[in-house]
Amino acid sequence: MKNSTGWSRIARRIRVPLGFAFAVLYVWLARPDTASIAVGCIFIATGLLVRAFASGHVRKNEPLAMTGPYAYTRNPLYLGSIIIAVGFGVASLNVWIAALLIVFFLAVYLPVIRGEEEFLRAKFPEFEDYATRVPRLVPRMVSAGSTGAFSWELYRKHREHNALIGSLVLLAILIAKLFWLKTAH
């Protein structure tokens, strides 16, 4: 378990820089078409909504978040990120990107999630009961708690708009690449 904890800390530190490096590789390897971008946008928008909703419910390192999307899954922020990644994978029309996204999730995000759960177990006695009622990632269909109230103040505090801006920038680059690919042929 000590190695897992060590890797969790490393993975936590490198996930954002690796994400930016992956974005560069993504742009280079992507071969989008109009339909792939359109379908990808459905996933991207859904993931952004999940992340936004989760961000408006979590008070990091304060009371354990168990309302809103946290009543369905313990990790709605990561679930939203995965849905966004699926959207960009679809939009890219490249199987290698999809494979790299899966490896990235398994090697980086899964250990980060486990490390965060170790922290939450130690900090919040109620986490163990919560973990038995609410799945780690794949949401349950029925709420295991209250819906709670969404807070725009929390959304802004967590700077969740950065996920929206980053996604829009990457989509704009992908659309520009689509037009470049069409004119190059």
XYZ file of N, CA and C in Angstrom:
555
model
N 0.818 -1.194 0.000
C 0.000 0.000 0.000
C 0.863 1.259 0.000
N 2.028 1.183 0.600
C 2.916 2.341 0.640
C 3.318 2.776 -0.767
N 3.605 1.825 -1.669
C 3.938 2.180 -3.049
C 2.765 2.856 -3.735
N 1.558 2.335 -3.468
C 0.367 2.929 -4.060
C 0.208 4.368 -3.583
N 0.434 4.593 -2.296
C 0.322 5.937 -1.759
C 1.387 6.838 -2.375
N 2.621 6.335 -2.504
C 3.695 7.116 -3.121
C 3.366 7.466 -4.556
N 2.904 6.484 -5.319
C 2.539 6.749 -6.713
C 1.336 7.687 -6.774
N 0.403 7.552 -5.834
C -0.755 8.453 -5.808
C -0.305 9.903 -5.685
N 0.675 10.151 -4.817
C 1.181 11.516 -4.655
C 1.862 12.003 -5.926
N 2.665 11.143 -6.541
C 3.348 11.510 -7.785
C 2.323 11.758 -8.887
N 1.372 10.835 -9.020
C 0.336 10.964 -10.048
C -0.451 12.252 -9.861
N -0.730 12.595 -8.614
C -1.472 13.824 -8.322
C -0.698 15.056 -8.812
N 0.613 15.043 -8.630
C 1.445 16.181 -9.031
C 1.623 16.279 -10.542
N 1.690 15.138 -11.215
C 2.003 15.161 -12.649
C 0.776 15.148 -13.551
N -0.399 14.952 -13.008
C -1.584 14.795 -13.869
C -1.864 16.027 -14.722
N -1.743 17.219 -14.167
C -2.036 18.427 -14.953
C -0.950 18.669 -16.005
N 0.354 18.647 -15.633
C 1.369 18.817 -16.692
C 1.283 17.727 -17.762
N 1.005 16.489 -17.346
C 0.835 15.416 -18.335
C -0.370 15.681 -19.223
N -1.408 16.243 -18.643
C -2.596 16.582 -19.430
C -2.285 17.593 -20.514
N -1.472 18.610 -20.177
C -1.081 19.602 -21.186
C -0.201 18.971 -22.265
N 0.727 18.119 -21.855
C 1.580 17.427 -22.836
C 0.721 16.540 -23.734
N -0.252 15.875 -23.127
C -1.140 15.022 -23.909
C -1.952 15.857 -24.903
N -2.345 17.059 -24.502
C -3.116 17.926 -25.404
C -2.328 18.243 -26.672
N -1.031 18.465 -26.526
C -0.188 18.731 -27.699
C -0.157 17.499 -28.599
N 0.055 16.330 -28.001
C 0.058 15.071 -28.754
C -1.310 14.841 -29.395
N -2.342 15.161 -28.660
C -3.713 15.010 -29.147
C -3.926 15.814 -30.433
N -3.556 17.080 -30.394
C -3.744 17.947 -31.561
C -2.982 17.396 -32.759
N -1.795 16.898 -32.528
C -0.977 16.353 -33.605
C -1.600 15.092 -34.208
N -2.117 14.175 -33.354
C -2.635 12.890 -33.828
C -4.094 12.939 -34.298
N -4.854 13.911 -33.856
C -6.286 13.960 -34.169
C -6.520 14.111 -35.670
N -7.520 13.390 -36.160
C -7.941 13.467 -37.554
C -9.460 13.601 -37.595
N -9.978 14.704 -37.071
C -11.430 14.829 -36.893
C -12.179 15.020 -38.201
N -13.461 14.721 -38.145
C -14.369 15.143 -39.198
C -15.550 15.829 -38.512
N -16.445 16.366 -39.289
C -17.553 17.143 -38.721
C -18.401 16.290 -37.785
N -18.711 15.073 -38.196
C -19.554 14.201 -37.373
C -18.858 13.821 -36.067
N -17.556 13.520 -36.123
C -16.862 13.129 -34.896
C -16.813 14.285 -33.906
N -16.642 15.500 -34.411
C -16.638 16.661 -33.514
C -18.034 16.873 -32.922
N -19.062 16.729 -33.730
C -20.437 16.921 -33.243
C -20.767 15.912 -32.145
N -20.467 14.634 -32.386
C -20.740 13.603 -31.374
C -19.854 13.826 -30.145
N -18.598 14.150 -30.369
C -17.690 14.433 -29.263
C -18.191 15.573 -28.395
N -18.775 16.596 -29.026
C -19.290 17.752 -28.278
C -20.424 17.370 -27.331
N -21.201 16.374 -27.689
C -22.277 15.910 -26.795
C -21.660 15.384 -25.500
N -20.617 14.558 -25.625
C -19.935 14.028 -24.444
C -19.229 15.148 -23.672
N -18.552 16.024 -24.394
C -17.802 17.110 -23.747
C -18.745 17.990 -22.941
N -19.866 18.382 -23.534
C -20.836 19.228 -22.829
C -21.393 18.508 -21.600
N -21.680 17.219 -21.742
C -22.189 16.440 -20.612
C -21.155 16.392 -19.484
N -19.910 16.120 -19.831
C -18.849 16.074 -18.826
C -18.649 17.410 -18.134
N -18.717 18.491 -18.908
C -18.583 19.830 -18.316
C -19.729 20.122 -17.354
N -20.934 19.692 -17.703
C -22.080 19.886 -16.807
C -21.922 19.082 -15.521
N -21.458 17.848 -15.637
C -21.229 17.015 -14.448
C -20.190 17.678 -13.551
N -19.085 18.128 -14.146
C -18.037 18.796 -13.363
C -18.565 20.072 -12.708
N -19.314 20.869 -13.464
C -19.845 22.122 -12.920
C -20.772 21.845 -11.744
N -21.676 20.879 -11.913
C -22.620 20.532 -10.859
C -21.868 20.049 -9.615
N -20.860 19.221 -9.807
C -20.074 18.707 -8.679
C -19.316 19.835 -7.986
N -18.733 20.718 -8.774
C -17.953 21.817 -8.219
C -18.813 22.740 -7.360
N -20.075 22.872 -7.693
C -20.984 23.709 -6.930
C -21.519 23.050 -5.680
N -21.045 21.833 -5.379
C -21.485 21.113 -4.175
C -20.358 20.779 -3.212
N -19.129 20.828 -3.674
C -18.026 20.359 -2.829
C -17.360 21.530 -2.110
N -17.115 21.344 -0.844
C -16.344 22.276 -0.027
C -15.090 21.512 0.368
N -14.052 21.680 -0.421
C -12.852 20.861 -0.273
C -12.277 20.951 1.138
N -11.989 19.777 1.711
C -11.401 19.621 3.041
C -12.282 20.181 4.154
N -13.554 20.313 3.879
C -14.520 20.714 4.893
C -15.472 19.541 5.079
N -16.742 19.761 5.381
C -17.622 18.595 5.534
C -17.595 17.713 4.286
N -17.673 16.435 4.489
C -17.655 15.475 3.387
C -18.816 15.758 2.439
N -18.516 15.942 1.167
C -19.551 16.209 0.164
C -20.346 14.934 -0.086
N -21.644 14.992 0.203
C -22.513 13.840 -0.018
C -23.820 14.244 -0.686
N -23.905 15.500 -1.140
C -25.134 15.976 -1.762
C -24.922 16.185 -3.253
N -26.014 16.458 -3.943
C -25.932 16.676 -5.384
C -25.372 15.450 -6.068
N -24.428 15.620 -6.969
C -23.879 14.467 -7.680
C -23.104 13.519 -6.767
N -22.665 14.009 -5.598
C -21.945 13.162 -4.641
C -22.875 12.155 -3.968
N -24.168 12.292 -4.169
C -25.123 11.300 -3.678
C -25.267 10.143 -4.665
N -24.662 10.284 -5.848
C -24.734 9.250 -6.884
C -23.388 8.576 -7.136
N -22.325 9.330 -7.005
C -20.969 8.808 -7.201
C -20.027 9.584 -6.283
N -19.015 8.900 -5.764
C -18.075 9.570 -4.855
C -17.132 10.504 -5.599
N -17.030 10.369 -6.901
C -16.053 11.138 -7.674
C -16.662 11.781 -8.919
N -17.664 12.642 -8.754
C -18.280 13.225 -9.945
C -17.348 14.140 -10.741
N -16.381 14.779 -10.083
C -15.435 15.605 -10.839
C -14.606 14.743 -11.787
N -14.131 13.602 -11.291
C -13.366 12.702 -12.166
C -14.263 12.062 -13.210
N -15.491 11.733 -12.833
C -16.435 11.186 -13.813
C -16.652 12.195 -14.937
N -16.852 13.460 -14.582
C -17.001 14.498 -15.599
C -15.780 14.594 -16.488
N -14.586 14.514 -15.887
C -13.347 14.560 -16.677
C -13.255 13.375 -17.633
N -13.671 12.214 -17.175
C -13.645 11.024 -18.040
C -14.612 11.202 -19.209
N -15.794 11.733 -18.926
C -16.770 11.945 -20.000
C -16.229 12.962 -21.007
N -15.584 14.011 -20.514
C -14.953 14.989 -21.410
C -13.887 14.309 -22.260
N -13.063 13.476 -21.622
C -12.002 12.763 -22.354
C -12.587 11.845 -23.417
N -13.683 11.161 -23.099
C -14.353 10.314 -24.092
C -14.792 11.183 -25.272
N -15.342 12.355 -24.970
C -15.771 13.260 -26.032
C -14.630 13.681 -26.937
N -13.508 14.027 -26.338
C -12.355 14.403 -27.161
C -11.788 13.188 -27.897
N -11.872 12.014 -27.272
C -11.437 10.795 -27.961
C -12.279 10.534 -29.199
N -13.591 10.652 -29.057
C -14.501 10.473 -30.193
C -14.217 11.534 -31.259
N -14.065 12.779 -30.820
C -13.842 13.879 -31.767
C -12.555 13.689 -32.561
N -11.563 13.044 -31.971
C -10.259 12.895 -32.633
C -10.258 11.902 -33.781
N -11.166 10.930 -33.742
C -11.201 9.846 -34.727
C -9.864 9.107 -34.807
N -9.233 8.895 -33.651
C -7.946 8.211 -33.631
C -7.942 7.190 -32.507
N -7.810 5.917 -32.857
C -7.840 4.837 -31.877
C -6.658 4.918 -30.909
N -5.524 5.472 -31.365
C -4.354 5.603 -30.487
C -4.625 6.609 -29.376
N -5.345 7.641 -29.691
C -5.717 8.613 -28.660
C -6.614 7.941 -27.630
N -7.577 7.178 -28.093
C -8.463 6.466 -27.168
C -7.660 5.534 -26.257
N -6.718 4.798 -26.837
C -5.883 3.887 -26.035
C -5.046 4.662 -25.014
N -4.475 5.788 -25.431
C -3.678 6.606 -24.511
C -4.536 7.188 -23.391
N -5.762 7.561 -23.704
C -6.660 8.077 -22.674
C -6.959 7.011 -21.625
N -7.162 5.780 -22.052
C -7.417 4.684 -21.117
C -6.191 4.450 -20.235
N -5.020 4.405 -20.841
C -3.778 4.217 -20.075
C -3.595 5.366 -19.089
N -3.834 6.594 -19.543
C -3.701 7.773 -18.688
C -4.622 7.663 -17.476
N -5.867 7.272 -17.704
C -6.806 7.145 -16.595
C -6.342 6.073 -15.617
N -6.003 4.906 -16.130
C -5.607 3.806 -15.245
C -4.319 4.098 -14.489
N -3.357 4.719 -15.159
C -2.052 4.956 -14.540
C -2.018 6.193 -13.650
N -2.844 7.183 -13.953
C -2.761 8.444 -13.211
C -4.009 8.685 -12.354
N -5.176 8.687 -12.964
C -6.368 9.075 -12.209
C -6.824 8.034 -11.200
N -6.756 6.768 -11.535
C -7.175 5.745 -10.577
C -6.340 5.800 -9.294
N -4.996 5.889 -9.372
C -4.221 6.042 -8.133
C -4.527 7.340 -7.380
N -4.798 8.417 -8.098
C -5.144 9.685 -7.444
C -6.451 9.521 -6.672
N -7.434 8.881 -7.293
C -8.718 8.639 -6.630
C -8.502 7.806 -5.373
N -7.726 6.748 -5.477
C -7.459 5.903 -4.305
C -6.752 6.687 -3.203
N -5.783 7.511 -3.572
C -5.083 8.329 -2.590
C -6.012 9.320 -1.903
N -6.902 9.929 -2.671
C -7.863 10.860 -2.082
C -8.815 10.138 -1.143
N -9.198 8.911 -1.508
C -10.082 8.151 -0.623
C -9.386 7.786 0.684
N -8.100 7.488 0.641
C -7.350 7.231 1.880
C -7.386 8.467 2.774
N -7.177 9.639 2.175
C -7.226 10.899 2.926
C -8.612 11.105 3.538
N -9.659 10.893 2.738
C -11.026 11.100 3.226
C -11.385 10.119 4.341
N -10.923 8.876 4.225
C -11.153 7.883 5.280
C -10.545 8.347 6.603
N -9.341 8.884 6.517
C -8.648 9.342 7.722
C -9.283 10.612 8.298
N -9.795 11.474 7.452
C -10.317 12.774 7.904
C -11.780 12.720 8.341
N -12.577 11.907 7.670
C -14.011 11.883 7.927
C -14.455 10.484 8.354
N -14.855 10.309 9.619
C -15.304 8.982 10.087
C -16.503 8.452 9.299
N -17.329 9.353 8.776
C -18.525 8.931 8.043
C -18.218 8.449 6.625
N -16.962 8.595 6.181
C -16.623 8.208 4.809
C -16.862 6.721 4.554
N -16.529 5.880 5.517
C -16.663 4.425 5.313
C -18.109 4.048 5.012
N -19.044 4.595 5.782
C -20.462 4.319 5.525
C -20.878 4.878 4.165
N -20.432 6.081 3.883
C -20.718 6.719 2.590
C -20.191 5.853 1.440
N -18.970 5.334 1.589
C -18.350 4.510 0.541
C -19.105 3.204 0.321
N -19.771 2.689 1.336
C -20.547 1.457 1.148
C -21.868 1.731 0.426
N -22.361 2.971 0.498
C -23.636 3.320 -0.131
C -23.495 3.923 -1.518
N -22.351 4.568 -1.789
C -22.194 5.319 -3.036
C -20.986 4.767 -3.795
N -21.161 4.387 -5.055
C -20.057 3.814 -5.824
C -18.939 4.821 -6.096
N -17.756 4.301 -6.315
C -16.564 5.123 -6.527
C -16.692 6.011 -7.763
N -17.132 5.455 -8.878
C -17.094 6.222 -10.119
C -18.369 6.095 -10.943
N -18.812 4.881 -11.224
C -20.021 4.691 -12.035
C -21.225 5.049 -11.158
N -21.980 6.061 -11.542
C -23.058 6.534 -10.663
C -24.171 5.523 -10.474
N -24.735 5.540 -9.294
C -25.935 4.743 -9.029
C -27.115 5.498 -9.628
N -28.197 4.808 -9.866
C -29.345 5.441 -10.517
C -30.253 6.185 -9.525
N -30.156 5.838 -8.258
C -30.991 6.460 -7.236
C -30.072 7.165 -6.251
N -30.467 8.342 -5.837
C -29.666 9.127 -4.900
C -29.516 8.405 -3.568
N -28.309 8.457 -3.019
C -28.050 7.874 -1.705
C -28.047 8.955 -0.632
N -28.526 10.124 -0.957
C -28.545 11.225 0.001
C -29.435 12.332 -0.505
N -29.225 13.518 0.020
C -30.048 14.649 -0.406
C -29.434 15.314 -1.634
N -30.261 16.043 -2.342
C -29.757 16.709 -3.538
C -28.941 17.943 -3.184
N -29.264 18.598 -2.075
C -28.510 19.776 -1.666
C -28.700 20.916 -2.647
N -28.095 22.041 -2.340
C -28.236 23.225 -3.188
C -26.928 23.504 -3.912
N -27.042 23.801 -5.195
C -25.878 24.171 -5.999
C -25.452 25.579 -5.609
N -24.134 25.817 -5.561
C -23.608 27.126 -5.199
C -22.722 27.676 -6.310
N -23.150 28.793 -6.913
C -22.316 29.455 -7.917
C -21.039 29.975 -7.273
N -21.125 30.347 -5.997
C -19.943 30.825 -5.275
C -18.867 29.726 -5.224
N -19.280 28.495 -4.925
C -18.321 27.380 -4.923
C -17.786 27.117 -6.329
N -18.668 27.164 -7.321
C -18.246 26.971 -8.713
C -17.128 27.957 -9.054
N -17.324 29.227 -8.720
C -16.303 30.252 -8.991
C -15.057 30.038 -8.133
N -15.252 29.706 -6.871
C -14.118 29.492 -5.958
C -13.199 28.384 -6.470
N -13.788 27.336 -7.007
C -13.005 26.195 -7.519
C -12.496 26.440 -8.936
N -12.817 27.619 -9.493
C -12.374 28.008 -10.836
C -12.739 26.949 -11.884
N -13.928 26.406 -11.735
C -14.370 25.360 -12.660
C -14.540 25.899 -14.074
N -14.687 27.195 -14.219
C -14.791 27.778 -15.559
C -13.540 27.474 -16.393
N -12.418 27.165 -15.737
C -11.203 26.821 -16.482
C -11.385 25.554 -17.315
N -12.165 24.593 -16.814
C -12.442 23.376 -17.593
C -13.235 23.732 -18.847
N -14.186 24.638 -18.704
C -14.975 25.090 -19.858
C -14.082 25.815 -20.858
N -13.278 26.741 -20.377
C -12.399 27.504 -21.270
C -11.411 26.576 -21.969
N -10.788 25.675 -21.218
C -9.831 24.739 -21.814
C -10.477 23.870 -22.878
N -11.678 23.392 -22.595
C -12.386 22.554 -23.564
C -12.732 23.344 -24.819
N -13.185 24.581 -24.644
C -13.522 25.410 -25.804
C -12.289 25.720 -26.648
N -11.162 25.989 -25.997
C -9.926 26.259 -26.733
C -9.505 25.019 -27.520
N -9.520 23.853 -26.868
C -9.128 22.625 -27.565
C -10.092 22.308 -28.700
N -11.376 22.549 -28.492
C -12.344 22.342 -29.576
C -12.089 23.303 -30.735
N -11.768 24.552 -30.432
C -11.473 25.526 -31.489
C -10.257 25.080 -32.299
N -9.237 24.582 -31.610
C -8.045 24.085 -32.305
C -8.410 22.873 -33.166
N -9.246 21.997 -32.629
C -9.676 20.806 -33.376
C -10.472 21.203 -34.615
N -11.342 22.182 -34.488
C -12.127 22.657 -35.638
C -11.207 23.309 -36.668
N -10.236 24.086 -36.192
C -9.258 24.687 -37.117
C -8.482 23.595 -37.840
N -8.129 22.537 -37.126
C -7.410 21.432 -37.763
C -8.301 20.737 -38.796
N -9.569 20.599 -38.484
C -10.516 20.009 -39.440
C -10.524 20.820 -40.728
N -10.626 22.135 -40.628
C -10.614 22.972 -41.828
C -9.278 22.901 -42.543
N -8.205 22.847 -41.796
C -6.868 22.717 -42.395
C -6.757 21.394 -43.155
N -7.257 20.303 -42.538
C -7.208 18.999 -43.216
C -8.054 18.999 -44.483
N -9.198 19.672 -44.465
C -10.064 19.731 -45.643
C -9.408 20.524 -46.772
N -8.730 21.616 -46.420
C -8.105 22.434 -47.468
C -6.800 21.846 -47.945
N -6.163 20.997 -47.151
C -4.897 20.376 -47.552
C -5.115 19.254 -48.568
N -6.339 18.786 -48.657
C -6.617 17.680 -49.600
C -7.151 18.180 -50.862
